[in-house]
Tab-separated table of N, CA and C in Angstrom:
chain	number	residue	atom	x	y	z
A	850	UNK	N	-86.742	22.069	-24.109
A	850	UNK	CA	-87.736	21.918	-23.010
A	850	UNK	C	-88.804	22.777	-23.258
A	851	UNK	N	-90.084	22.083	-22.711
A	851	UNK	CA	-91.307	22.784	-23.018
A	851	UNK	C	-91.976	23.084	-21.707
A	852	UNK	N	-92.832	24.192	-21.805
A	852	UNK	CA	-93.496	24.631	-20.703
A	852	UNK	C	-95.049	24.734	-21.110
A	853	UNK	N	-95.939	24.030	-20.292
A	853	UNK	CA	-97.280	24.123	-20.544
A	853	UNK	C	-97.910	25.279	-19.809
A	854	UNK	N	-98.536	26.446	-20.392
A	854	UNK	CA	-99.110	27.529	-19.689
A	854	UNK	C	-100.700	27.448	-20.060
A	855	UNK	N	-101.369	28.058	-19.395
A	855	UNK	CA	-102.930	28.245	-19.797
A	855	UNK	C	-103.066	28.587	-21.353
A	856	UNK	N	-102.297	29.515	-21.780
A	856	UNK	CA	-102.272	29.825	-23.301
A	856	UNK	C	-101.801	28.783	-24.149
A	857	UNK	N	-101.025	27.815	-23.698
A	857	UNK	CA	-100.612	26.679	-24.599
A	857	UNK	C	-99.191	26.332	-24.190
A	858	UNK	N	-98.652	25.431	-25.017
A	858	UNK	CA	-97.335	24.832	-24.701
A	858	UNK	C	-96.325	25.728	-25.476
A	859	UNK	N	-95.170	26.112	-24.792
A	859	UNK	CA	-94.134	26.942	-25.282
A	859	UNK	C	-92.899	26.164	-25.272
A	860	UNK	N	-91.989	26.258	-26.350
A	860	UNK	CA	-90.659	25.706	-26.161
A	860	UNK	C	-89.699	26.589	-25.623
A	861	UNK	N	-88.846	26.256	-24.701
A	861	UNK	CA	-87.713	27.131	-24.165
A	861	UNK	C	-86.515	26.931	-24.977
A	862	UNK	N	-86.087	28.034	-25.471
A	862	UNK	CA	-84.725	27.887	-26.186
A	862	UNK	C	-84.181	29.456	-26.022
A	863	UNK	N	-82.823	29.296	-25.783
A	863	UNK	CA	-81.799	28.162	-25.743
A	863	UNK	C	-81.951	27.475	-24.313
A	864	UNK	N	-81.597	26.139	-24.430
A	864	UNK	CA	-81.828	25.416	-23.094
A	864	UNK	C	-80.628	24.407	-23.244
A	865	UNK	N	-79.784	24.368	-22.178
A	865	UNK	CA	-78.628	23.376	-22.098
A	865	UNK	C	-79.075	22.021	-21.693
A	866	UNK	N	-79.538	21.227	-22.596
A	866	UNK	CA	-80.000	19.947	-22.235
A	866	UNK	C	-79.032	18.788	-22.156
A	867	UNK	N	-79.547	17.567	-22.117
A	867	UNK	CA	-78.575	16.377	-21.963
A	867	UNK	C	-77.597	16.358	-23.125
A	868	UNK	N	-77.891	16.910	-24.241
A	868	UNK	CA	-77.026	16.701	-25.328
A	868	UNK	C	-75.660	17.631	-25.051
A	869	UNK	N	-75.791	18.640	-24.384
A	869	UNK	CA	-74.581	19.494	-24.056
A	869	UNK	C	-74.156	19.006	-22.647
A	870	UNK	N	-74.962	18.595	-21.693
A	870	UNK	CA	-74.658	18.266	-20.337
A	870	UNK	C	-73.621	17.146	-20.124
A	871	UNK	N	-73.807	16.012	-21.016
A	871	UNK	CA	-73.034	14.926	-20.771
A	871	UNK	C	-71.645	15.155	-21.234
A	872	UNK	N	-71.350	15.820	-22.324
A	872	UNK	CA	-69.871	16.194	-22.692
A	872	UNK	C	-69.244	17.066	-21.734
A	873	UNK	N	-70.015	17.974	-21.161
A	873	UNK	CA	-69.593	18.839	-20.092
A	873	UNK	C	-69.136	18.302	-18.898
A	874	UNK	N	-70.173	17.488	-18.410
A	874	UNK	CA	-69.826	16.690	-17.193
A	874	UNK	C	-68.552	15.681	-17.427
A	875	UNK	N	-68.428	15.202	-18.535
A	875	UNK	CA	-67.331	14.213	-18.893
A	875	UNK	C	-66.060	14.999	-18.704
A	876	UNK	N	-66.050	16.229	-19.437
A	876	UNK	CA	-65.003	17.108	-19.344
A	876	UNK	C	-64.578	17.561	-17.902
A	877	UNK	N	-65.537	17.781	-17.111
A	877	UNK	CA	-65.288	18.296	-15.705
A	877	UNK	C	-64.713	17.136	-14.926
A	878	UNK	N	-65.220	15.940	-15.101
A	878	UNK	CA	-64.705	14.699	-14.564
A	878	UNK	C	-63.233	14.548	-14.974
A	879	UNK	N	-62.995	14.433	-16.149
A	879	UNK	CA	-61.563	14.222	-16.636
A	879	UNK	C	-60.704	15.305	-16.135
A	880	UNK	N	-61.091	16.595	-16.136
A	880	UNK	CA	-60.204	17.664	-15.610
A	880	UNK	C	-60.021	17.627	-14.133
A	881	UNK	N	-61.039	17.119	-13.227
A	881	UNK	CA	-60.917	17.012	-11.890
A	881	UNK	C	-59.661	15.778	-11.653
A	882	UNK	N	-59.881	14.645	-12.459
A	882	UNK	CA	-58.981	13.648	-12.166
A	882	UNK	C	-57.457	14.085	-12.604
A	883	UNK	N	-57.478	14.904	-13.721
A	883	UNK	CA	-56.126	15.427	-13.990
A	883	UNK	C	-55.706	16.320	-13.203
A	884	UNK	N	-56.346	17.205	-12.667
A	884	UNK	CA	-55.829	18.200	-11.591
A	884	UNK	C	-55.370	17.437	-10.284
A	885	UNK	N	-56.239	16.467	-9.846
A	885	UNK	CA	-55.859	15.620	-8.693
A	885	UNK	C	-54.376	14.877	-8.905
A	886	UNK	N	-54.282	14.330	-10.139
A	886	UNK	CA	-52.938	13.713	-10.290
A	886	UNK	C	-51.993	14.692	-10.471
A	887	UNK	N	-52.112	15.923	-11.040
A	887	UNK	CA	-50.992	16.865	-10.978
A	887	UNK	C	-50.768	17.319	-9.606
A	888	UNK	N	-51.727	17.589	-8.783
A	888	UNK	CA	-51.525	18.194	-7.379
A	888	UNK	C	-50.666	16.920	-6.721
A	889	UNK	N	-50.898	15.676	-6.926
A	889	UNK	CA	-50.268	14.530	-6.233
A	889	UNK	C	-48.744	14.701	-6.711
A	890	UNK	N	-48.498	14.939	-8.028
A	890	UNK	CA	-47.166	15.031	-8.498
A	890	UNK	C	-46.375	16.065	-8.026
A	891	UNK	N	-47.186	17.270	-7.973
A	891	UNK	CA	-46.528	18.326	-7.330
A	891	UNK	C	-46.036	18.308	-5.942
A	892	UNK	N	-46.977	17.765	-5.107
A	892	UNK	CA	-46.500	17.628	-3.692
A	892	UNK	C	-45.610	16.469	-3.502
A	893	UNK	N	-45.420	15.539	-4.375
A	893	UNK	CA	-44.356	14.545	-4.195
A	893	UNK	C	-43.064	14.857	-4.727
A	894	UNK	N	-43.019	15.993	-5.542
A	894	UNK	CA	-41.766	16.320	-6.116
A	894	UNK	C	-40.884	16.923	-5.069
A	895	UNK	N	-39.499	16.791	-5.325
A	895	UNK	CA	-38.657	17.387	-4.375
A	895	UNK	C	-38.365	18.783	-4.789
A	896	UNK	N	-37.994	19.608	-3.927
A	896	UNK	CA	-37.827	21.017	-4.192
A	896	UNK	C	-38.246	21.986	-3.059
A	897	UNK	N	-38.377	23.269	-3.215
A	897	UNK	CA	-38.622	24.184	-2.254
A	897	UNK	C	-40.159	24.162	-2.117
A	898	UNK	N	-40.548	24.625	-0.987
A	898	UNK	CA	-41.982	24.770	-0.485
A	898	UNK	C	-42.707	25.883	-1.474
A	899	UNK	N	-41.784	26.916	-1.717
A	899	UNK	CA	-42.482	28.080	-2.458
A	899	UNK	C	-42.878	27.700	-3.926
A	900	UNK	N	-41.901	26.908	-4.463
A	900	UNK	CA	-42.249	26.562	-5.927
A	900	UNK	C	-43.421	25.603	-5.987
A	901	UNK	N	-43.368	24.568	-5.032
A	901	UNK	CA	-44.652	23.702	-4.976
A	901	UNK	C	-45.898	24.480	-4.780
A	902	UNK	N	-45.938	25.513	-3.829
A	902	UNK	CA	-46.883	26.292	-3.646
A	902	UNK	C	-47.469	26.942	-4.941
A	903	UNK	N	-46.532	27.635	-5.625
A	903	UNK	CA	-46.867	28.183	-6.763
A	903	UNK	C	-47.427	27.388	-7.877
A	904	UNK	N	-46.872	26.157	-8.037
A	904	UNK	CA	-47.265	25.235	-8.952
A	904	UNK	C	-48.801	24.673	-8.612
A	905	UNK	N	-49.027	24.584	-7.283
A	905	UNK	CA	-50.289	23.970	-6.909
A	905	UNK	C	-51.414	24.976	-6.874
A	906	UNK	N	-50.956	26.245	-6.690
A	906	UNK	CA	-51.946	27.315	-7.033
A	906	UNK	C	-52.359	27.314	-8.322
A	907	UNK	N	-51.360	27.324	-9.349
A	907	UNK	CA	-51.629	27.325	-10.712
A	907	UNK	C	-52.567	26.143	-11.193
A	908	UNK	N	-52.330	25.073	-10.534
A	908	UNK	CA	-53.269	23.833	-10.880
A	908	UNK	C	-54.648	23.985	-10.410
A	909	UNK	N	-54.732	24.519	-9.177
A	909	UNK	CA	-56.007	24.917	-8.542
A	909	UNK	C	-56.783	26.012	-9.345
A	910	UNK	N	-56.044	26.890	-9.766
A	910	UNK	CA	-56.617	27.780	-10.654
A	910	UNK	C	-57.160	27.446	-11.985
A	911	UNK	N	-56.588	26.562	-12.567
A	911	UNK	CA	-56.857	25.844	-13.835
A	911	UNK	C	-58.243	25.061	-13.637
A	912	UNK	N	-58.225	24.320	-12.447
A	912	UNK	CA	-59.493	23.668	-12.153
A	912	UNK	C	-60.604	24.566	-11.919
A	913	UNK	N	-60.307	25.705	-11.203
A	913	UNK	CA	-61.424	26.709	-10.982
A	913	UNK	C	-61.999	27.239	-12.177
A	914	UNK	N	-61.042	27.490	-13.167
A	914	UNK	CA	-61.652	28.034	-14.570
A	914	UNK	C	-62.406	26.931	-15.299
A	915	UNK	N	-62.018	25.647	-15.147
A	915	UNK	CA	-62.668	24.542	-15.633
A	915	UNK	C	-64.197	24.388	-15.123
A	916	UNK	N	-64.273	24.671	-13.780
A	916	UNK	CA	-65.488	24.480	-13.247
A	916	UNK	C	-66.349	25.752	-13.295
A	917	UNK	N	-65.878	26.970	-13.072
A	917	UNK	CA	-66.731	28.164	-13.050
A	917	UNK	C	-67.048	28.772	-14.383
A	918	UNK	N	-66.308	28.542	-15.356
A	918	UNK	CA	-66.532	29.086	-16.639
A	918	UNK	C	-67.844	28.328	-17.238
A	919	UNK	N	-67.910	27.085	-17.302
A	919	UNK	CA	-69.155	26.315	-17.704
A	919	UNK	C	-70.367	26.640	-16.884
A	920	UNK	N	-70.109	26.709	-15.610
A	920	UNK	CA	-71.330	27.083	-14.666
A	920	UNK	C	-71.747	28.570	-15.058
A	921	UNK	N	-71.009	29.380	-15.344
A	921	UNK	CA	-71.575	30.701	-15.724
A	921	UNK	C	-72.245	30.634	-17.122
A	922	UNK	N	-71.669	29.886	-18.083
A	922	UNK	CA	-72.352	29.719	-19.351
A	922	UNK	C	-73.722	29.092	-19.198
A	923	UNK	N	-73.776	27.948	-18.443
A	923	UNK	CA	-74.938	27.176	-18.277
A	923	UNK	C	-76.106	27.999	-17.618
A	924	UNK	N	-75.602	28.639	-16.551
A	924	UNK	CA	-76.698	29.427	-15.726
A	924	UNK	C	-77.166	30.631	-16.552
A	925	UNK	N	-76.289	31.200	-17.315
A	925	UNK	CA	-76.817	32.341	-18.100
A	925	UNK	C	-77.712	31.721	-19.115
A	926	UNK	N	-77.371	30.774	-19.818
A	926	UNK	CA	-78.178	30.210	-20.892
A	926	UNK	C	-79.615	29.770	-20.366
A	927	UNK	N	-79.557	29.118	-19.097
A	927	UNK	CA	-80.803	28.644	-18.488
A	927	UNK	C	-81.516	29.965	-18.100
A	928	UNK	N	-81.060	30.884	-17.678
A	928	UNK	CA	-81.695	32.235	-17.234
A	928	UNK	C	-82.457	32.787	-18.610
A	929	UNK	N	-81.784	32.874	-19.508
A	929	UNK	CA	-82.391	33.254	-20.793
A	929	UNK	C	-83.638	32.540	-21.283
A	930	UNK	N	-83.450	31.266	-20.915
A	930	UNK	CA	-84.522	30.281	-21.230
A	930	UNK	C	-85.798	30.675	-20.272
A	931	UNK	N	-85.514	30.745	-19.076
A	931	UNK	CA	-86.555	31.050	-18.158
A	931	UNK	C	-87.248	32.349	-18.276
A	932	UNK	N	-86.535	33.310	-18.759
A	932	UNK	CA	-87.059	34.708	-19.126
A	932	UNK	C	-87.985	34.520	-20.210
A	933	UNK	N	-87.865	33.558	-21.068
A	933	UNK	CA	-88.723	33.535	-22.315
A	933	UNK	C	-90.121	32.828	-21.952
A	934	UNK	N	-90.258	32.267	-20.746
A	934	UNK	CA	-91.657	31.738	-20.389
A	934	UNK	C	-92.574	32.813	-20.155
A	935	UNK	N	-93.785	32.709	-21.117
A	935	UNK	CA	-94.786	33.801	-20.912
A	935	UNK	C	-95.480	33.725	-19.620
A	936	UNK	N	-95.742	32.579	-19.076
A	936	UNK	CA	-96.603	32.366	-17.951
A	936	UNK	C	-95.864	32.327	-16.646
A	937	UNK	N	-95.073	33.455	-16.184
A	937	UNK	CA	-94.189	33.485	-15.301
A	937	UNK	C	-94.983	33.445	-13.807
A	938	UNK	N	-94.278	33.295	-12.724
A	938	UNK	CA	-94.872	33.312	-11.460
A	938	UNK	C	-93.828	33.348	-10.480
A	939	UNK	N	-94.187	32.939	-9.233
A	939	UNK	CA	-93.183	32.819	-8.138
A	939	UNK	C	-92.303	31.703	-8.562
A	940	UNK	N	-92.609	30.628	-9.105
A	940	UNK	CA	-91.474	29.687	-9.435
A	940	UNK	C	-90.570	30.293	-10.469
A	941	UNK	N	-90.870	30.976	-11.378
A	941	UNK	CA	-89.832	31.600	-12.232
A	941	UNK	C	-88.985	32.788	-11.588
A	942	UNK	N	-89.549	33.436	-10.675
A	942	UNK	CA	-88.849	34.450	-10.020
A	942	UNK	C	-87.754	33.637	-9.108
A	943	UNK	N	-88.185	32.584	-8.280
A	943	UNK	CA	-87.177	31.739	-7.693
A	943	UNK	C	-86.037	31.261	-8.481
A	944	UNK	N	-86.469	30.641	-9.719
A	944	UNK	CA	-85.488	30.097	-10.624
A	944	UNK	C	-84.573	31.205	-11.114
A	945	UNK	N	-85.149	32.296	-11.632
A	945	UNK	CA	-84.261	33.330	-11.944
A	945	UNK	C	-83.310	33.941	-11.031
A	946	UNK	N	-83.746	33.980	-9.751
A	946	UNK	CA	-82.965	34.443	-8.565
A	946	UNK	C	-81.805	33.613	-8.391
A	947	UNK	N	-82.007	32.205	-8.368
A	947	UNK	CA	-80.950	31.177	-8.162
A	947	UNK	C	-80.015	31.212	-9.301
A	948	UNK	N	-80.497	31.483	-10.592
A	948	UNK	CA	-79.517	31.312	-11.792
A	948	UNK	C	-78.885	32.661	-11.701
A	949	UNK	N	-79.518	33.808	-11.438
A	949	UNK	CA	-78.739	35.004	-11.374
A	949	UNK	C	-77.478	35.032	-10.344
A	950	UNK	N	-77.849	34.423	-9.184
A	950	UNK	CA	-76.821	34.189	-8.179
A	950	UNK	C	-75.731	33.475	-8.675
A	951	UNK	N	-76.148	32.215	-9.337
A	951	UNK	CA	-74.987	31.310	-9.812
A	951	UNK	C	-74.108	32.013	-10.827
A	952	UNK	N	-74.834	32.814	-11.722
A	952	UNK	CA	-74.023	33.498	-12.680
A	952	UNK	C	-73.292	34.663	-12.163
A	953	UNK	N	-73.702	35.358	-11.307
A	953	UNK	CA	-73.003	36.404	-10.596
A	953	UNK	C	-71.829	35.972	-9.564
A	954	UNK	N	-71.914	34.864	-9.144
A	954	UNK	CA	-70.757	34.373	-8.409
A	954	UNK	C	-69.611	33.653	-9.261
A	955	UNK	N	-70.174	32.971	-10.342
A	955	UNK	CA	-69.194	32.167	-11.205
A	955	UNK	C	-68.354	32.956	-11.967
A	956	UNK	N	-68.925	34.073	-12.454
A	956	UNK	CA	-68.070	35.069	-13.383
A	956	UNK	C	-66.945	35.569	-12.748
A	957	UNK	N	-67.058	36.191	-11.540
A	957	UNK	CA	-65.718	36.718	-10.876
A	957	UNK	C	-64.946	35.599	-10.379
A	958	UNK	N	-65.546	34.454	-10.019
A	958	UNK	CA	-64.729	33.282	-9.627
A	958	UNK	C	-63.911	32.752	-10.785
A	959	UNK	N	-64.408	32.810	-11.955
A	959	UNK	CA	-63.682	32.299	-13.165
A	959	UNK	C	-62.506	33.429	-13.420
A	960	UNK	N	-62.929	34.540	-13.301
A	960	UNK	CA	-61.808	35.661	-13.518
A	960	UNK	C	-60.688	35.607	-12.550
A	961	UNK	N	-61.044	35.311	-11.315
A	961	UNK	CA	-59.983	35.239	-10.252
A	961	UNK	C	-59.071	33.919	-10.480
A	962	UNK	N	-59.747	32.815	-10.774
A	962	UNK	CA	-59.038	31.615	-11.088
A	962	UNK	C	-58.130	31.790	-12.262
A	963	UNK	N	-58.664	32.510	-13.304
A	963	UNK	CA	-57.643	32.849	-14.453
A	963	UNK	C	-56.449	33.574	-14.072
A	964	UNK	N	-56.714	34.579	-13.203
A	964	UNK	CA	-55.672	35.410	-12.717
A	964	UNK	C	-54.662	34.485	-11.905
A	965	UNK	N	-55.184	33.574	-10.977
A	965	UNK	CA	-54.386	32.602	-10.325
A	965	UNK	C	-53.495	31.678	-11.264
A	966	UNK	N	-54.236	31.238	-12.261
A	966	UNK	CA	-53.570	30.455	-13.166
A	966	UNK	C	-52.516	31.197	-13.954
A	967	UNK	N	-52.732	32.466	-14.411
A	967	UNK	CA	-51.809	33.083	-15.268
A	967	UNK	C	-50.665	33.766	-14.476
A	968	UNK	N	-50.893	34.220	-13.333
A	968	UNK	CA	-49.982	34.896	-12.383
A	968	UNK	C	-49.856	34.363	-11.064
A	969	UNK	N	-49.475	32.965	-10.880
A	969	UNK	CA	-49.456	32.430	-9.632
A	969	UNK	C	-48.530	32.909	-8.553
A	970	UNK	N	-47.334	33.644	-9.020
A	970	UNK	CA	-46.441	34.251	-8.323
A	970	UNK	C	-46.975	35.381	-7.473
A	971	UNK	N	-47.907	35.932	-7.912
A	971	UNK	CA	-48.547	37.270	-7.522
A	971	UNK	C	-49.423	36.901	-6.175
A	972	UNK	N	-49.810	35.675	-5.996
A	972	UNK	CA	-50.532	35.261	-4.901
A	972	UNK	C	-49.711	34.649	-3.891
A	973	UNK	N	-48.367	34.559	-3.883
A	973	UNK	CA	-47.650	34.106	-2.867
A	973	UNK	C	-47.117	35.345	-2.022
A	974	UNK	N	-47.404	35.195	-0.784
A	974	UNK	CA	-46.990	36.356	0.056
A	974	UNK	C	-45.585	36.346	0.424
A	975	UNK	N	-44.910	37.479	0.438
A	975	UNK	CA	-43.630	37.548	0.787
A	975	UNK	C	-43.333	37.219	2.285
A	976	UNK	N	-42.377	36.392	2.509
A	976	UNK	CA	-41.980	36.028	3.879
A	976	UNK	C	-40.735	36.673	4.386
A	977	UNK	N	-40.656	37.157	5.613
A	977	UNK	CA	-39.630	37.773	6.064
A	977	UNK	C	-38.309	36.958	6.232
């Protein structure tokens, strides 16, 4: 991606362009369909509610990692690209703020979803 400033044209790098976006979006679409089919299978299965709840939490945790980890990587990469623009202004500040918020929210979300995926039993509350 290039930016034209009064001093001249500057190339932004690294920048996650369409070359990386289409495979990522394809993976997200396939993962979402797989998670939906898995949740359908989990809910249709016979057995106890607790086991279905644990399996469903693990499936949703896997989907959360699938979504939030690439979001963190892309927002961080885009923020690095925006930081390299020499003719910054209010638009750059707004873009950096939005990208920083996305990165700061997606990182702990990915960590939480990974914990749900790896330790689903820990999130099931004990019933009396």
